């Protein structure tokens, strides 16, 4: 479906044409008409499906109908991270380029000037406020934020916000909003805690679900079936053969991120870490260093798996197997962007084999298994069906040096055609 087939104003269509937006994505096609009708919406869609436009376009369209108060906050958009808030604000500027709609992004940082700019936008009543929950509450608690005229309350990446501990903040903000409002929630997954929050803040919502997309075909996917103790050794061999350039390593917890980062620094690698224990200004500094190349390797929790646009990441490593297929797709989707190629490697320990098999089942293919470098010792056999019985069998076949995918002075041998 084309945007011209939706009930959007000519001014918005003009902006879309200038931005070379023509065809709707599935989430846009399904969500925009529902939002234009004024109904509450809960939409399940992953990053990269065009969900930001799915909620911004109809809200901008309605705000410019002339039925909303001037000099008042008419829309609140909640974002889990500063980076995503900035990205939404940038898209807001593009979509509303030919319209008088105003917006302000509210996020953390130790910059006093930035805080004053945010305060000014809130006091003057920007039409759209795009905010992280904690920073918006900081402004609210200072007594100059009026939310009494808010007509739209949007939660973007709701599951990620709950994972980061923002449930109480979101509910506190929701209680300050008018009961007569339109509430829109976007989430990549729909766990129980998201369903419970939806019951509390949405009224008779329409549900839209877009199936998780398979990873881009240009991403070369491969895995190492190994012991937990061989994982760092594999990284050492990988980076000894070819120095890293723009690599993200995903780990399952903040503690694991810190441990891996410490180990990689001992290998004399330029490493940064990203997790929710860091202050906002620290996270922004690390992202800046990573984007500019001062840091080559970023070790992170899933906090950066969604909503971060860096186009030249060539390698993603799953140090731990993600808990579900959706997280796997989000993680490896950080590579092979903007028509670039990319490689995604997953380290699969004995206890993670079952989870990895579920990912393979979702992808409907077997992911190529690279032999563990021979110098790291014997590796487990891949036998996920026996995991529940604890029957982990070591590979009985003795490896010959020729079986290793990494040779001295050589490059990694990728999977054969049809095995990626």
Coordinates of C-alpha atoms in Angstrom, one line a residue:
X1 CA 0.0 0.0 0.0
X2 CA 1.2 3.5 -0.8
X3 CA 1.0 6.4 1.7
X4 CA -1.2 8.2 -0.7
X5 CA -3.9 5.6 -0.1
X6 CA -4.1 6.5 3.6
X7 CA -6.2 9.3 5.0
X8 CA -3.2 11.6 5.5
X9 CA -3.1 15.3 4.8
X10 CA -1.5 16.7 1.7
X11 CA 1.1 18.5 3.8
X12 CA 2.3 15.2 5.3
X13 CA 2.3 13.5 2.0
X14 CA 4.4 16.3 0.6
X15 CA 7.0 15.7 3.5
X16 CA 6.9 12.0 2.8
X17 CA 7.6 12.6 -0.9
X18 CA 10.5 14.9 -0.1
X19 CA 11.9 12.1 2.2
X20 CA 11.3 9.5 -0.6
X21 CA 8.8 7.6 1.5
X22 CA 6.4 5.8 -0.9
X23 CA 5.3 2.4 0.1
X24 CA 4.0 1.6 3.6
X25 CA 5.6 -1.1 5.7
X26 CA 3.1 -3.7 7.1
X27 CA 3.1 -2.1 10.6
X28 CA 2.4 1.3 9.0
X29 CA -0.4 0.0 6.8
X30 CA -2.1 -1.7 9.8
X31 CA -1.5 0.9 12.5
X32 CA -2.0 4.3 10.9
X33 CA -5.7 3.9 10.1
X34 CA -6.4 2.7 13.7
X35 CA -4.6 5.7 15.2
X36 CA -6.3 8.1 12.8
X37 CA -9.7 6.6 14.1
X38 CA -8.7 7.6 17.6
X39 CA -8.6 4.0 19.0
X40 CA -6.1 2.8 21.5
X41 CA -3.5 0.5 20.0
X42 CA -1.1 -2.2 21.2
X43 CA 1.3 -3.2 18.4
X44 CA 3.9 -5.9 18.4
X45 CA 6.6 -5.1 15.9
X46 CA 10.4 -5.3 16.0
X47 CA 12.9 -2.6 15.3
X48 CA 13.4 -1.9 11.6
X49 CA 9.8 -2.4 10.6
X50 CA 9.0 1.3 10.4
X51 CA 7.1 1.6 13.6
X52 CA 8.3 5.2 14.4
X53 CA 6.5 6.5 11.3
X54 CA 3.6 4.2 12.2
X55 CA 2.8 6.4 15.2
X56 CA 4.3 9.7 14.3
X57 CA 2.5 10.2 11.0
X58 CA -1.1 9.8 12.3
X59 CA -0.4 11.9 15.4
X60 CA 1.2 14.7 13.5
X61 CA -1.8 14.5 11.1
X62 CA -4.3 14.8 13.9
X63 CA -2.4 17.6 15.7
X64 CA -2.5 19.7 12.6
X65 CA -6.3 19.4 12.3
X66 CA -6.6 22.5 14.4
X67 CA -8.6 20.8 17.2
X68 CA -5.8 20.8 19.8
X69 CA -4.7 23.7 22.1
X70 CA -1.8 25.8 21.3
X71 CA 1.1 26.3 23.7
X72 CA 0.3 23.0 25.5
X73 CA 1.8 19.6 25.6
X74 CA -0.5 17.5 23.4
X75 CA 1.6 14.3 23.0
X76 CA 4.0 12.4 25.2
X77 CA 6.2 9.7 23.6
X78 CA 8.1 7.5 26.1
X79 CA 11.4 6.1 25.0
X80 CA 13.7 3.7 26.8
X81 CA 17.0 5.4 25.9
X82 CA 18.4 8.8 25.1
X83 CA 19.6 7.5 21.7
X84 CA 16.2 6.3 20.6
X85 CA 14.6 9.6 21.9
X86 CA 17.0 11.5 19.7
X87 CA 16.2 9.3 16.7
X88 CA 12.5 9.8 17.1
X89 CA 13.0 13.5 17.4
X90 CA 14.9 13.6 14.2
X91 CA 12.2 11.7 12.3
X92 CA 9.6 14.1 13.9
X93 CA 11.5 17.0 12.4
X94 CA 11.4 15.4 9.0
X95 CA 7.8 14.4 8.9
X96 CA 6.6 17.7 10.3
X97 CA 8.9 19.8 8.1
X98 CA 6.1 21.6 6.3
X99 CA 4.0 22.0 9.5
X100 CA 4.1 24.2 12.5
X101 CA 4.2 21.2 14.9
X102 CA 6.8 21.7 17.7
X103 CA 8.7 19.0 19.5
X104 CA 11.3 18.6 22.2
X105 CA 13.4 15.6 23.3
X106 CA 13.8 15.1 27.0
X107 CA 16.7 12.9 28.2
X108 CA 19.4 12.6 30.8
X109 CA 22.9 14.1 30.9
X110 CA 24.9 16.4 33.1
X111 CA 24.7 19.4 30.7
X112 CA 23.0 22.3 32.6
X113 CA 22.4 24.1 29.3
X114 CA 20.6 21.1 27.9
X115 CA 18.4 20.8 31.0
X116 CA 17.4 24.5 30.6
X117 CA 16.5 24.0 26.9
X118 CA 14.4 21.0 27.9
X119 CA 12.7 23.0 30.6
X120 CA 11.9 25.8 28.2
X121 CA 10.3 23.4 25.7
X122 CA 8.1 21.9 28.5
X123 CA 7.1 25.3 30.0
X124 CA 6.2 26.8 26.6
X125 CA 4.2 23.7 25.7
X126 CA 5.8 21.8 22.8
X127 CA 3.2 19.9 20.9
X128 CA 5.2 16.6 21.1
X129 CA 7.5 15.7 24.0
X130 CA 9.8 12.7 23.4
X131 CA 11.2 11.6 26.7
X132 CA 13.0 9.0 28.7
X133 CA 10.8 8.3 31.8
X134 CA 13.4 9.2 34.5
X135 CA 14.3 12.6 33.0
X136 CA 10.7 13.5 32.4
X137 CA 9.8 12.8 36.0
X138 CA 12.7 15.0 37.1
X139 CA 11.2 17.9 35.3
X140 CA 7.7 17.0 36.5
X141 CA 8.9 16.9 40.2
X142 CA 10.2 20.5 39.8
X143 CA 6.6 21.6 39.3
X144 CA 6.5 23.4 36.0
X145 CA 5.2 20.6 33.7
X146 CA 1.5 20.7 32.8
X147 CA 0.2 17.4 31.4
X148 CA -3.5 18.2 31.8
X149 CA -4.1 18.7 28.1
X150 CA -2.2 15.6 26.7
X151 CA -4.3 13.8 24.1
X152 CA -1.8 11.2 23.0
X153 CA 0.4 8.9 25.2
X154 CA 2.8 6.7 23.2
X155 CA 5.1 4.0 24.7
X156 CA 7.8 3.0 22.2
X157 CA 9.8 -0.2 22.9
X158 CA 7.7 -0.8 26.0
X159 CA 9.3 -4.2 26.8
X160 CA 12.7 -2.6 26.8
X161 CA 11.5 0.1 29.2
X162 CA 10.2 -2.5 31.6
X163 CA 13.4 -4.5 31.3
X164 CA 15.3 -1.4 32.4
X165 CA 13.1 -0.9 35.4
X166 CA 10.9 2.0 34.3
X167 CA 7.5 0.4 35.1
X168 CA 6.9 2.6 38.2
X169 CA 8.0 5.7 36.4
X170 CA 5.7 5.1 33.5
X171 CA 2.7 4.4 35.8
X172 CA 3.5 7.6 37.8
X173 CA 3.4 9.6 34.6
X174 CA 0.3 7.9 33.3
X175 CA -1.6 8.9 36.5
X176 CA -0.9 12.6 35.7
X177 CA -2.5 12.4 32.3
X178 CA -6.2 13.0 31.4
X179 CA -8.3 9.8 31.4
X180 CA -9.7 10.9 28.1
X181 CA -6.7 10.3 25.9
X182 CA -5.5 8.0 23.1
X183 CA -2.8 5.5 24.3
X184 CA -0.6 3.7 21.9
X185 CA 1.9 1.0 22.8
X186 CA 4.6 -0.5 20.7
X187 CA 6.6 -3.5 21.9
X188 CA 8.9 -6.1 20.2
X189 CA 7.6 -8.8 22.5
X190 CA 4.5 -9.4 24.6
X191 CA 5.5 -10.9 28.0
X192 CA 3.1 -11.1 30.9
X193 CA 4.3 -7.8 32.5
X194 CA 3.6 -5.9 29.2
X195 CA 0.1 -7.4 29.0
X196 CA -0.5 -6.3 32.6
X197 CA 0.7 -2.8 32.0
X198 CA -1.5 -2.6 28.8
X199 CA -4.6 -3.5 30.9
X200 CA -3.8 -0.7 33.3
X201 CA -3.2 2.1 30.8
X202 CA -5.0 1.2 27.6
X203 CA -8.8 1.3 27.0
X204 CA -10.2 -1.4 24.7
X205 CA -7.2 -1.5 22.5
X206 CA -7.0 -2.8 19.0
X207 CA -4.1 -5.4 18.7
X208 CA -1.8 -5.5 15.7
X209 CA 1.0 -8.1 15.5
X210 CA 3.7 -8.2 12.8
X211 CA 5.6 -11.5 12.7
X212 CA 9.3 -11.3 13.5
X213 CA 11.2 -11.0 10.2
X214 CA 13.9 -13.3 9.4
X215 CA 17.5 -11.8 9.4
X216 CA 18.7 -10.2 6.2
X217 CA 20.1 -12.8 3.7
X218 CA 23.3 -10.8 3.4
X219 CA 24.2 -11.5 7.1
X220 CA 26.5 -14.5 7.2
X221 CA 25.5 -16.5 10.2
X222 CA 27.8 -19.0 11.9
X223 CA 28.3 -20.5 15.4
X224 CA 31.0 -22.1 17.5
X225 CA 29.8 -25.1 19.6
X226 CA 32.2 -24.7 22.6
X227 CA 32.6 -24.8 26.3
X228 CA 31.9 -21.7 28.4
X229 CA 35.7 -21.5 29.0
X230 CA 36.6 -21.6 25.4
X231 CA 34.6 -18.4 24.4
X232 CA 37.3 -15.9 25.3
X233 CA 39.9 -18.1 23.6
X234 CA 37.9 -18.0 20.4
X235 CA 37.8 -14.2 20.5
X236 CA 41.5 -14.1 21.1
X237 CA 42.1 -16.3 18.0
X238 CA 39.6 -14.3 15.9
X239 CA 41.2 -11.0 16.7
X240 CA 44.8 -12.2 16.5
X241 CA 44.2 -13.2 12.8
X242 CA 42.3 -10.0 11.9
X243 CA 42.2 -6.9 14.1
X244 CA 38.6 -5.9 14.9
X245 CA 36.8 -3.1 13.2
X246 CA 33.4 -2.1 14.6
X247 CA 32.4 -5.2 16.5
X248 CA 29.5 -5.6 18.9
X249 CA 29.7 -8.4 21.5
X250 CA 26.4 -9.2 23.2
X251 CA 26.4 -10.7 26.7
X252 CA 23.5 -11.8 28.8
X253 CA 24.0 -9.7 31.9
X254 CA 25.6 -6.6 33.2
X255 CA 28.0 -8.7 35.2
X256 CA 29.0 -10.7 32.1
X257 CA 29.6 -7.5 30.1
X258 CA 31.9 -6.2 32.8
X259 CA 33.8 -9.5 33.0
X260 CA 34.2 -9.8 29.2
X261 CA 35.3 -6.2 28.9
X262 CA 38.0 -6.6 31.5
X263 CA 39.3 -9.7 29.7
X264 CA 39.4 -8.0 26.3
X265 CA 41.2 -5.1 27.7
X266 CA 43.8 -7.5 29.0
X267 CA 44.2 -8.5 25.3
X268 CA 45.1 -4.9 24.6
X269 CA 41.9 -4.3 22.6
X270 CA 40.2 -0.9 22.4
X271 CA 37.0 -1.9 24.2
X272 CA 34.0 -0.1 25.6
X273 CA 31.1 -1.4 27.6
X274 CA 27.4 -0.5 27.5
X275 CA 24.9 -1.5 30.2
X276 CA 22.2 0.1 32.4
X277 CA 24.6 0.7 35.3
X278 CA 26.3 3.5 33.3
X279 CA 25.1 7.1 33.6
X280 CA 23.5 8.6 30.5
X281 CA 26.5 10.8 29.8
X282 CA 28.8 7.8 30.1
X283 CA 26.7 5.8 27.6
X284 CA 26.7 8.7 25.1
X285 CA 30.4 9.1 25.4
X286 CA 31.0 5.3 24.7
X287 CA 28.6 5.4 21.7
X288 CA 30.4 8.5 20.3
X289 CA 33.8 6.7 20.7
X290 CA 32.4 3.6 19.0
X291 CA 30.9 5.5 16.1
X292 CA 34.2 7.5 15.6
X293 CA 36.4 4.5 15.8
X294 CA 38.2 5.3 19.0
X295 CA 36.6 2.2 20.4
X296 CA 36.7 -0.9 18.1
X297 CA 34.8 -3.4 20.2
X298 CA 31.6 -2.6 22.1
X299 CA 30.5 -5.2 24.7
X300 CA 26.9 -4.7 25.6
X301 CA 23.7 -6.1 27.0
X302 CA 20.6 -6.1 24.9
X303 CA 20.1 -2.4 25.8
X304 CA 21.7 -1.6 22.4
X305 CA 20.2 -4.4 20.4
X306 CA 17.3 -2.2 19.4
X307 CA 17.0 1.3 18.2
X308 CA 20.6 2.1 17.5
X309 CA 21.5 3.0 14.0
X310 CA 25.2 2.4 13.2
X311 CA 25.7 1.5 9.6
X312 CA 29.2 0.1 9.4
X313 CA 29.2 -2.7 11.9
X314 CA 30.7 -5.7 10.1
X315 CA 30.7 -8.3 13.0
X316 CA 28.3 -9.1 15.8
X317 CA 29.2 -11.8 18.3
X318 CA 26.7 -13.4 20.6
X319 CA 28.9 -14.3 23.6
X320 CA 25.8 -15.8 25.1
X321 CA 22.9 -17.3 23.2
X322 CA 20.0 -15.0 23.3
X323 CA 17.0 -16.2 25.3
X324 CA 14.6 -16.1 22.3
X325 CA 14.6 -15.9 18.6
X326 CA 13.4 -12.3 18.5
X327 CA 16.4 -11.1 20.6
X328 CA 18.6 -13.0 18.2
X329 CA 17.2 -11.2 15.2
X330 CA 17.5 -7.9 16.9
X331 CA 21.1 -8.5 17.9
X332 CA 22.4 -9.7 14.5
X333 CA 20.4 -7.0 12.8
X334 CA 23.0 -4.5 14.0
X335 CA 25.2 -5.7 11.1
X336 CA 24.8 -5.7 7.3
X337 CA 23.0 -2.3 7.3
X338 CA 23.0 0.3 4.6
X339 CA 23.8 -2.3 1.9
X340 CA 26.9 -3.5 3.7
X341 CA 27.8 -7.1 4.3
X342 CA 28.0 -8.5 7.8
X343 CA 28.9 -11.5 9.9
X344 CA 27.1 -12.8 13.0
X345 CA 28.8 -15.4 15.2
X346 CA 27.2 -17.1 18.2
X347 CA 29.1 -19.0 20.9
X348 CA 27.0 -21.9 22.0
X349 CA 28.0 -23.6 25.3
X350 CA 26.7 -27.0 26.4
X351 CA 23.8 -25.6 28.4
X352 CA 22.8 -23.2 25.6
X353 CA 22.4 -25.8 22.9
X354 CA 18.7 -26.2 23.4
X355 CA 18.0 -22.4 23.1
X356 CA 20.2 -22.2 20.0
X357 CA 18.3 -25.1 18.4
X358 CA 15.1 -23.2 19.0
X359 CA 16.6 -20.2 17.1
X360 CA 17.6 -22.6 14.2
X361 CA 14.0 -23.9 14.2
X362 CA 12.6 -20.4 14.0
X363 CA 15.0 -19.6 11.1
X364 CA 14.1 -22.9 9.5
X365 CA 17.7 -23.7 8.8
X366 CA 20.8 -25.1 10.4
X367 CA 23.4 -22.4 11.1
X368 CA 26.9 -23.3 10.0
X369 CA 29.1 -24.6 12.8
X370 CA 32.7 -23.5 12.7
X371 CA 35.2 -25.9 14.3
X372 CA 36.7 -24.5 17.5
X373 CA 40.4 -23.7 16.9
X374 CA 42.4 -26.9 17.7
X375 CA 44.7 -25.1 20.1
X376 CA 41.8 -24.4 22.5
X377 CA 41.3 -28.1 23.1
X378 CA 38.4 -30.5 22.7
X379 CA 34.9 -29.0 22.1
X380 CA 31.5 -30.5 22.8
X381 CA 29.4 -32.2 20.2
X382 CA 26.3 -30.4 19.1
X383 CA 23.5 -32.5 20.5
X384 CA 20.7 -30.2 21.7
X385 CA 18.1 -33.0 22.0
X386 CA 20.1 -34.7 24.8
X387 CA 20.4 -31.5 26.8
X388 CA 17.5 -32.1 29.0
X389 CA 19.1 -35.5 30.0
X390 CA 22.4 -33.9 30.7
X391 CA 24.0 -36.1 28.2
X392 CA 26.7 -33.8 26.9
X393 CA 29.1 -35.8 24.7
X394 CA 32.5 -34.6 23.8
X395 CA 33.4 -35.0 20.2
X396 CA 35.2 -38.3 19.8
X397 CA 36.8 -37.4 16.5
X398 CA 40.2 -36.0 17.0
X399 CA 40.7 -32.8 15.2
X400 CA 43.4 -32.4 12.6
X401 CA 45.0 -29.0 12.1
X402 CA 43.3 -28.8 8.8
X403 CA 39.9 -28.8 10.5
X404 CA 40.4 -25.5 12.1
X405 CA 38.8 -22.5 10.4
X406 CA 41.6 -20.2 11.5
X407 CA 45.1 -20.7 10.2
X408 CA 48.2 -18.7 11.0
X409 CA 48.2 -15.5 8.9
X410 CA 44.9 -16.4 7.3
X411 CA 41.4 -15.1 7.3
X412 CA 38.3 -16.8 8.7
X413 CA 36.8 -19.3 6.3
X414 CA 33.2 -18.5 5.9
X415 CA 30.4 -21.1 5.5
X416 CA 30.0 -22.7 2.1
X417 CA 27.4 -21.4 -0.2
X418 CA 23.9 -22.2 1.0
X419 CA 25.1 -22.7 4.6
X420 CA 24.9 -19.2 5.9

